[in-house]
Structure formats: structure tokens, C-alpha cells
Amino acid sequence: MIYRFADCHLDVSGHHLMRDGHDVHVEPQVFDLLTLLARVAPDLLTYEEMIAQIWKGRIVSDAALSARVSAARAAVGDDGRAQAVIRTVPRRGVQLVVPVSTDAATVTGHADIPEQVIRLTTSADGTGIAYATSGTDGPTVIRGGHWISHLEHDWDNPIWRPLLARLNRGRRLIRFDPRGSGLSDRHPLRMDLASAVDDFHAVLEAACPDPVDVIAVSQSAPAALAHAARYPGRTRRIVLINGFAQGSIIRGDVAETEAMMSMIRSGWGVAGSPFVKAFATLFLPEATPEEVAGLVEMQGLSATADGAAILREAIGRFDVTDILPQVTAPVLILSSDGDAIHPKAQSQLLARHLPNAEFRSLATANHVVAPSDPAFAVMMDAVDAFLAA
């Protein structure tokens, strides 16, 4: 097997590493570490797995682990300060944060991610809603529709692809574009929480008759909770990532919401615009330039500037505070410590009022938890464990 990443060529069978066309000598344990990193990419290689595979379970000092990681970084032209190729997740392990390819496929979020099938259904008020399914085995999970979404394009986006690949592993995945965006009707008659719940239910009725697990990010959280309260038999478990109970307007942040809408209308999807700069600062302060560019590109693909502003205002009016006690399904709440879009207090409010909720903080300021962020691996491990319970 040959792995290629950054400017490196790792020939496992030949036990040979080349960087930028030149041979690089590495010690056997360092070569084994690089091989393990490439095999599990983009997932985290835990220190426990490293010890089990390289040292066969023998007791190893922290200094020895650090020395091998440092040597691996040096071999691929990286260092501990930049961590542009090999990133350390403190106390957990290390991971490759660049795309990895083999002779057969690119591993930017698992080469074995299944192909998707896109269909359309009709919501209660006649609005057309586009949804996609991928995978056939395992339990079904639905990812709620969120503000920046296009079923065709987020499949290959550097922000969304690794998330979708992880969610699709061992599961059947359903996704949909919210009304006003993506392949769904761009000019719906209504844009409110009730219609968001109707859309969620229409997709489930069309795609899966059985109870499902739900992944709800940001504004899809109140819609998923309202749906679970209205249709309790359709939801098995719910994961909320940086969600909220009260939208920004309901919270009293009217001026900030109006300023955001004004910037959206003037700079949505325009590289270098004031809105894009503010967007990166607020939504992805701890992401790579490639990840920020990928999400900005999705803006223009997912909605028009006016459509995005209308949807943003509608989101600001969402409020599910009164129905939270009615949600009986188990809920995992994941909240970024420094989230500037929906403050941590909103996740804590959810945790207080949902009768069967677990709460966990994520050590990041990103509202959209980027794949390069160490918190991404922590988040996905928590999601997998919760859904498997």
C-alpha cells in the first residue's frame, strides 16, 4: 500500500518514505507511526492505539511517545509549533490533518463513504424539500437542515465531508436542505419554526418509517426538539451541537441580528467582504484558511443573499422553551466553550429543561466545529458513544 499526503509518499510494503521527491530515512517505530496515522486518517490515533500497535502494549513513557511524534513530524516536514500535517490532541492522541490518498481513493473523510441518492418530497404547505440518503446498513440517523446547506455540494466540502463520512459509518444517513436553500424550494410562502418542523416530518415520512437518531446543529436544534415533542414516537436519541432554545431576537439581540442581516445582504458569498470577515471571526475563529474558504464558497451555492437574510431572521425568532419538558428522548448536548453565535448559556438552558439530557463542553471557540479542530475528534467520539448506547 502507498499513501500520499502533503508532499510525502509513504510506501508501506517497501518500508520507504519520500518527501518532495527525496528519500527520507526514518527509524522503524517512526515509520510505523506514520503508517498508522495514514491508515486511520482523518480520525484520531489515540495514544492507547499507538502503544498497542507499536510497542505491543508494553509500558511506554510520555517522553518516548513525544519523541516518536516529534521524529514523525520532522520526517514529513512539520514541527510542533505549526502542526500543519500532524496535530496533537492533548492527552488523547495525534492525527493527520491533510488529505490522504492511496492508489485507489482519496481519504479526505473516508474513501468508503457511500454514494448518496437525492429525492424531493412535499411539506405540509406544498413547499418542495430536497433530501438525500446514503448507506443501507445499521441504524438510521437524520442530520437536521441548517443555514448553509446544499446536498450536492456539501458532499465534497472540506467542512462537511468529514462530518458526513463519520456519521455515515455503520449507519444510514438522511440529510435535507431547509426551505429557502440548496435544492429545496428557494421561495417558500412561510419561513418559521412550525414550517421547519413540518419539513423535518415530511422528510422522515418519505425516507424512514421507523424511529431515528437525530443530529441537530445550530438552528436545526429547536426544529428537532419541536418535532420530537410533537411526534415522540419518531425519535430515538438526539444530539444537539451548539444549539439553542431561544433565537437571537427572542434573546433580545435585535440590533445585532439586524446588523448581521444587513451584512449578509451586502456580502453573502463575496470573498473579502466585511460580512465574510465577520463570518470567519464569529463562526470559524479556529479553522484553517481552506475550511473557511470552503464554508464561504457554500454560501453562494446554498442560498441567495436575500434568501439567507430571510432565513436568518426567521431563525432569530425560534423559541422552544415551553416545549422542552415534553421531549422525553435521551439528548446529548455538546457546546463550544467560546461560541459567539449561540452562547453556551443556551445549551445550558436546554440541559436544565430537557428531562433526559447530558451536557458536555467542547474546548473550542468554533461555532461550526471544523475537522482540523482537536475538538472535532472529541465531538465525534462522544456522538458515536451516545448513539451506540
mmCIF file with all atom_site columns, N, CA, C and O in Angstrom, residues 39 44 59 79 87 138-139 167 195 207 214 216 218 231 285 357 381:
data_model
loop_
_atom_site.group_PDB
_atom_site.id
_atom_site.type_symbol
_atom_site.label_atom_id
_atom_site.label_alt_id
_atom_site.label_comp_id
_atom_site.label_asym_id
_atom_site.label_entity_id
_atom_site.label_seq_id
_atom_site.pdbx_PDB_ins_code
_atom_site.Cartn_x
_atom_site.Cartn_y
_atom_site.Cartn_z
_atom_site.occupancy
_atom_site.B_iso_or_equiv
_atom_site.pdbx_formal_charge
_atom_site.auth_seq_id
_atom_site.auth_comp_id
_atom_site.auth_asym_id
_atom_site.auth_atom_id
_atom_site.pdbx_PDB_model_num
ATOM 1  N N  . ARG A 1 39  ? -3.333  5.259  7.913  1.00 0.00 ? 39  ARG A N  1
ATOM 2  C CA . ARG A 1 39  ? -4.407  4.261  7.834  1.00 0.00 ? 39  ARG A CA 1
ATOM 3  C C  . ARG A 1 39  ? -5.692  4.735  8.481  1.00 0.00 ? 39  ARG A C  1
ATOM 4  O O  . ARG A 1 39  ? -6.790  4.442  7.999  1.00 0.00 ? 39  ARG A O  1
ATOM 5  N N  . LEU A 1 44  ? -8.616  10.243 14.717 1.00 0.00 ? 44  LEU A N  1
ATOM 6  C CA . LEU A 1 44  ? -7.569  10.366 15.723 1.00 0.00 ? 44  LEU A CA 1
ATOM 7  C C  . LEU A 1 44  ? -6.912  9.018  15.969 1.00 0.00 ? 44  LEU A C  1
ATOM 8  O O  . LEU A 1 44  ? -7.583  7.992  16.074 1.00 0.00 ? 44  LEU A O  1
ATOM 9  N N  . ILE A 1 59  ? 4.752   -0.947 28.631 1.00 0.00 ? 59  ILE A N  1
ATOM 10 C CA . ILE A 1 59  ? 4.710   0.357  29.281 1.00 0.00 ? 59  ILE A CA 1
ATOM 11 C C  . ILE A 1 59  ? 5.692   1.302  28.580 1.00 0.00 ? 59  ILE A C  1
ATOM 12 O O  . ILE A 1 59  ? 6.859   0.953  28.362 1.00 0.00 ? 59  ILE A O  1
ATOM 13 N N  . ASP A 1 79  ? 6.472   20.596 12.265 1.00 0.00 ? 79  ASP A N  1
ATOM 14 C CA . ASP A 1 79  ? 7.057   20.797 13.581 1.00 0.00 ? 79  ASP A CA 1
ATOM 15 C C  . ASP A 1 79  ? 5.945   21.013 14.594 1.00 0.00 ? 79  ASP A C  1
ATOM 16 O O  . ASP A 1 79  ? 4.777   21.212 14.246 1.00 0.00 ? 79  ASP A O  1
ATOM 17 N N  . ARG A 1 87  ? -1.260  16.807 13.903 1.00 0.00 ? 87  ARG A N  1
ATOM 18 C CA . ARG A 1 87  ? -1.788  17.621 15.003 1.00 0.00 ? 87  ARG A CA 1
ATOM 19 C C  . ARG A 1 87  ? -1.880  16.769 16.266 1.00 0.00 ? 87  ARG A C  1
ATOM 20 O O  . ARG A 1 87  ? -2.296  15.611 16.223 1.00 0.00 ? 87  ARG A O  1
ATOM 21 N N  . GLY A 1 138 ? -27.202 -0.655 9.210  1.00 0.00 ? 138 GLY A N  1
ATOM 22 C CA . GLY A 1 138 ? -27.136 -0.034 10.515 1.00 0.00 ? 138 GLY A CA 1
ATOM 23 C C  . GLY A 1 138 ? -28.322 0.866  10.791 1.00 0.00 ? 138 GLY A C  1
ATOM 24 O O  . GLY A 1 138 ? -29.221 1.031  9.966  1.00 0.00 ? 138 GLY A O  1
ATOM 25 N N  . PRO A 1 139 ? -28.349 1.477  11.984 1.00 0.00 ? 139 PRO A N  1
ATOM 26 C CA . PRO A 1 139 ? -29.455 2.351  12.361 1.00 0.00 ? 139 PRO A CA 1
ATOM 27 C C  . PRO A 1 139 ? -29.483 3.612  11.509 1.00 0.00 ? 139 PRO A C  1
ATOM 28 O O  . PRO A 1 139 ? -28.479 4.006  10.924 1.00 0.00 ? 139 PRO A O  1
ATOM 29 N N  . LEU A 1 167 ? -20.587 10.289 10.301 1.00 0.00 ? 167 LEU A N  1
ATOM 30 C CA . LEU A 1 167 ? -21.967 9.950  10.625 1.00 0.00 ? 167 LEU A CA 1
ATOM 31 C C  . LEU A 1 167 ? -22.456 8.746  9.823  1.00 0.00 ? 167 LEU A C  1
ATOM 32 O O  . LEU A 1 167 ? -23.290 7.972  10.296 1.00 0.00 ? 167 LEU A O  1
ATOM 33 N N  . SER A 1 195 ? -43.088 25.606 10.182 1.00 0.00 ? 195 SER A N  1
ATOM 34 C CA . SER A 1 195 ? -42.816 25.038 8.861  1.00 0.00 ? 195 SER A CA 1
ATOM 35 C C  . SER A 1 195 ? -41.534 24.213 8.880  1.00 0.00 ? 195 SER A C  1
ATOM 36 O O  . SER A 1 195 ? -41.423 23.207 8.165  1.00 0.00 ? 195 SER A O  1
ATOM 37 N N  . ALA A 1 207 ? -38.666 9.091  3.984  1.00 0.00 ? 207 ALA A N  1
ATOM 38 C CA . ALA A 1 207 ? -37.396 8.363  3.948  1.00 0.00 ? 207 ALA A CA 1
ATOM 39 C C  . ALA A 1 207 ? -37.292 7.210  4.928  1.00 0.00 ? 207 ALA A C  1
ATOM 40 O O  . ALA A 1 207 ? -36.524 6.274  4.700  1.00 0.00 ? 207 ALA A O  1
ATOM 41 N N  . VAL A 1 214 ? -31.153 11.545 15.782 1.00 0.00 ? 214 VAL A N  1
ATOM 42 C CA . VAL A 1 214 ? -31.149 12.881 15.202 1.00 0.00 ? 214 VAL A CA 1
ATOM 43 C C  . VAL A 1 214 ? -29.851 13.596 15.563 1.00 0.00 ? 214 VAL A C  1
ATOM 44 O O  . VAL A 1 214 ? -29.448 13.606 16.730 1.00 0.00 ? 214 VAL A O  1
ATOM 45 N N  . ALA A 1 216 ? -28.566 17.393 15.329 1.00 0.00 ? 216 ALA A N  1
ATOM 46 C CA . ALA A 1 216 ? -29.077 18.733 15.076 1.00 0.00 ? 216 ALA A CA 1
ATOM 47 C C  . ALA A 1 216 ? -28.000 19.752 15.427 1.00 0.00 ? 216 ALA A C  1
ATOM 48 O O  . ALA A 1 216 ? -27.563 19.837 16.576 1.00 0.00 ? 216 ALA A O  1
ATOM 49 N N  . SER A 1 218 ? -26.814 23.775 15.452 1.00 0.00 ? 218 SER A N  1
ATOM 50 C CA . SER A 1 218 ? -27.233 25.173 15.418 1.00 0.00 ? 218 SER A CA 1
ATOM 51 C C  . SER A 1 218 ? -28.751 25.284 15.318 1.00 0.00 ? 218 SER A C  1
ATOM 52 O O  . SER A 1 218 ? -29.478 24.754 16.155 1.00 0.00 ? 218 SER A O  1
ATOM 53 N N  . TYR A 1 231 ? -44.018 14.626 17.789 1.00 0.00 ? 231 TYR A N  1
ATOM 54 C CA . TYR A 1 231 ? -44.076 13.232 17.328 1.00 0.00 ? 231 TYR A CA 1
ATOM 55 C C  . TYR A 1 231 ? -43.108 12.387 18.166 1.00 0.00 ? 231 TYR A C  1
ATOM 56 O O  . TYR A 1 231 ? -42.053 11.956 17.681 1.00 0.00 ? 231 TYR A O  1
ATOM 57 N N  . PRO A 1 285 ? -13.427 30.851 14.130 1.00 0.00 ? 285 PRO A N  1
ATOM 58 C CA . PRO A 1 285 ? -12.194 31.549 14.512 1.00 0.00 ? 285 PRO A CA 1
ATOM 59 C C  . PRO A 1 285 ? -10.980 30.642 14.632 1.00 0.00 ? 285 PRO A C  1
ATOM 60 O O  . PRO A 1 285 ? -9.845  31.127 14.603 1.00 0.00 ? 285 PRO A O  1
ATOM 61 N N  . ALA A 1 357 ? -31.372 14.784 29.561 1.00 0.00 ? 357 ALA A N  1
ATOM 62 C CA . ALA A 1 357 ? -30.262 15.366 28.799 1.00 0.00 ? 357 ALA A CA 1
ATOM 63 C C  . ALA A 1 357 ? -28.928 15.179 29.505 1.00 0.00 ? 357 ALA A C  1
ATOM 64 O O  . ALA A 1 357 ? -28.837 15.237 30.735 1.00 0.00 ? 357 ALA A O  1
ATOM 65 N N  . ASP A 1 381 ? -16.322 11.332 18.783 1.00 0.00 ? 381 ASP A N  1
ATOM 66 C CA . ASP A 1 381 ? -16.244 10.186 19.692 1.00 0.00 ? 381 ASP A CA 1
ATOM 67 C C  . ASP A 1 381 ? -17.440 10.180 20.647 1.00 0.00 ? 381 ASP A C  1
ATOM 68 O O  . ASP A 1 381 ? -18.023 9.127  20.936 1.00 0.00 ? 381 ASP A O  1
#
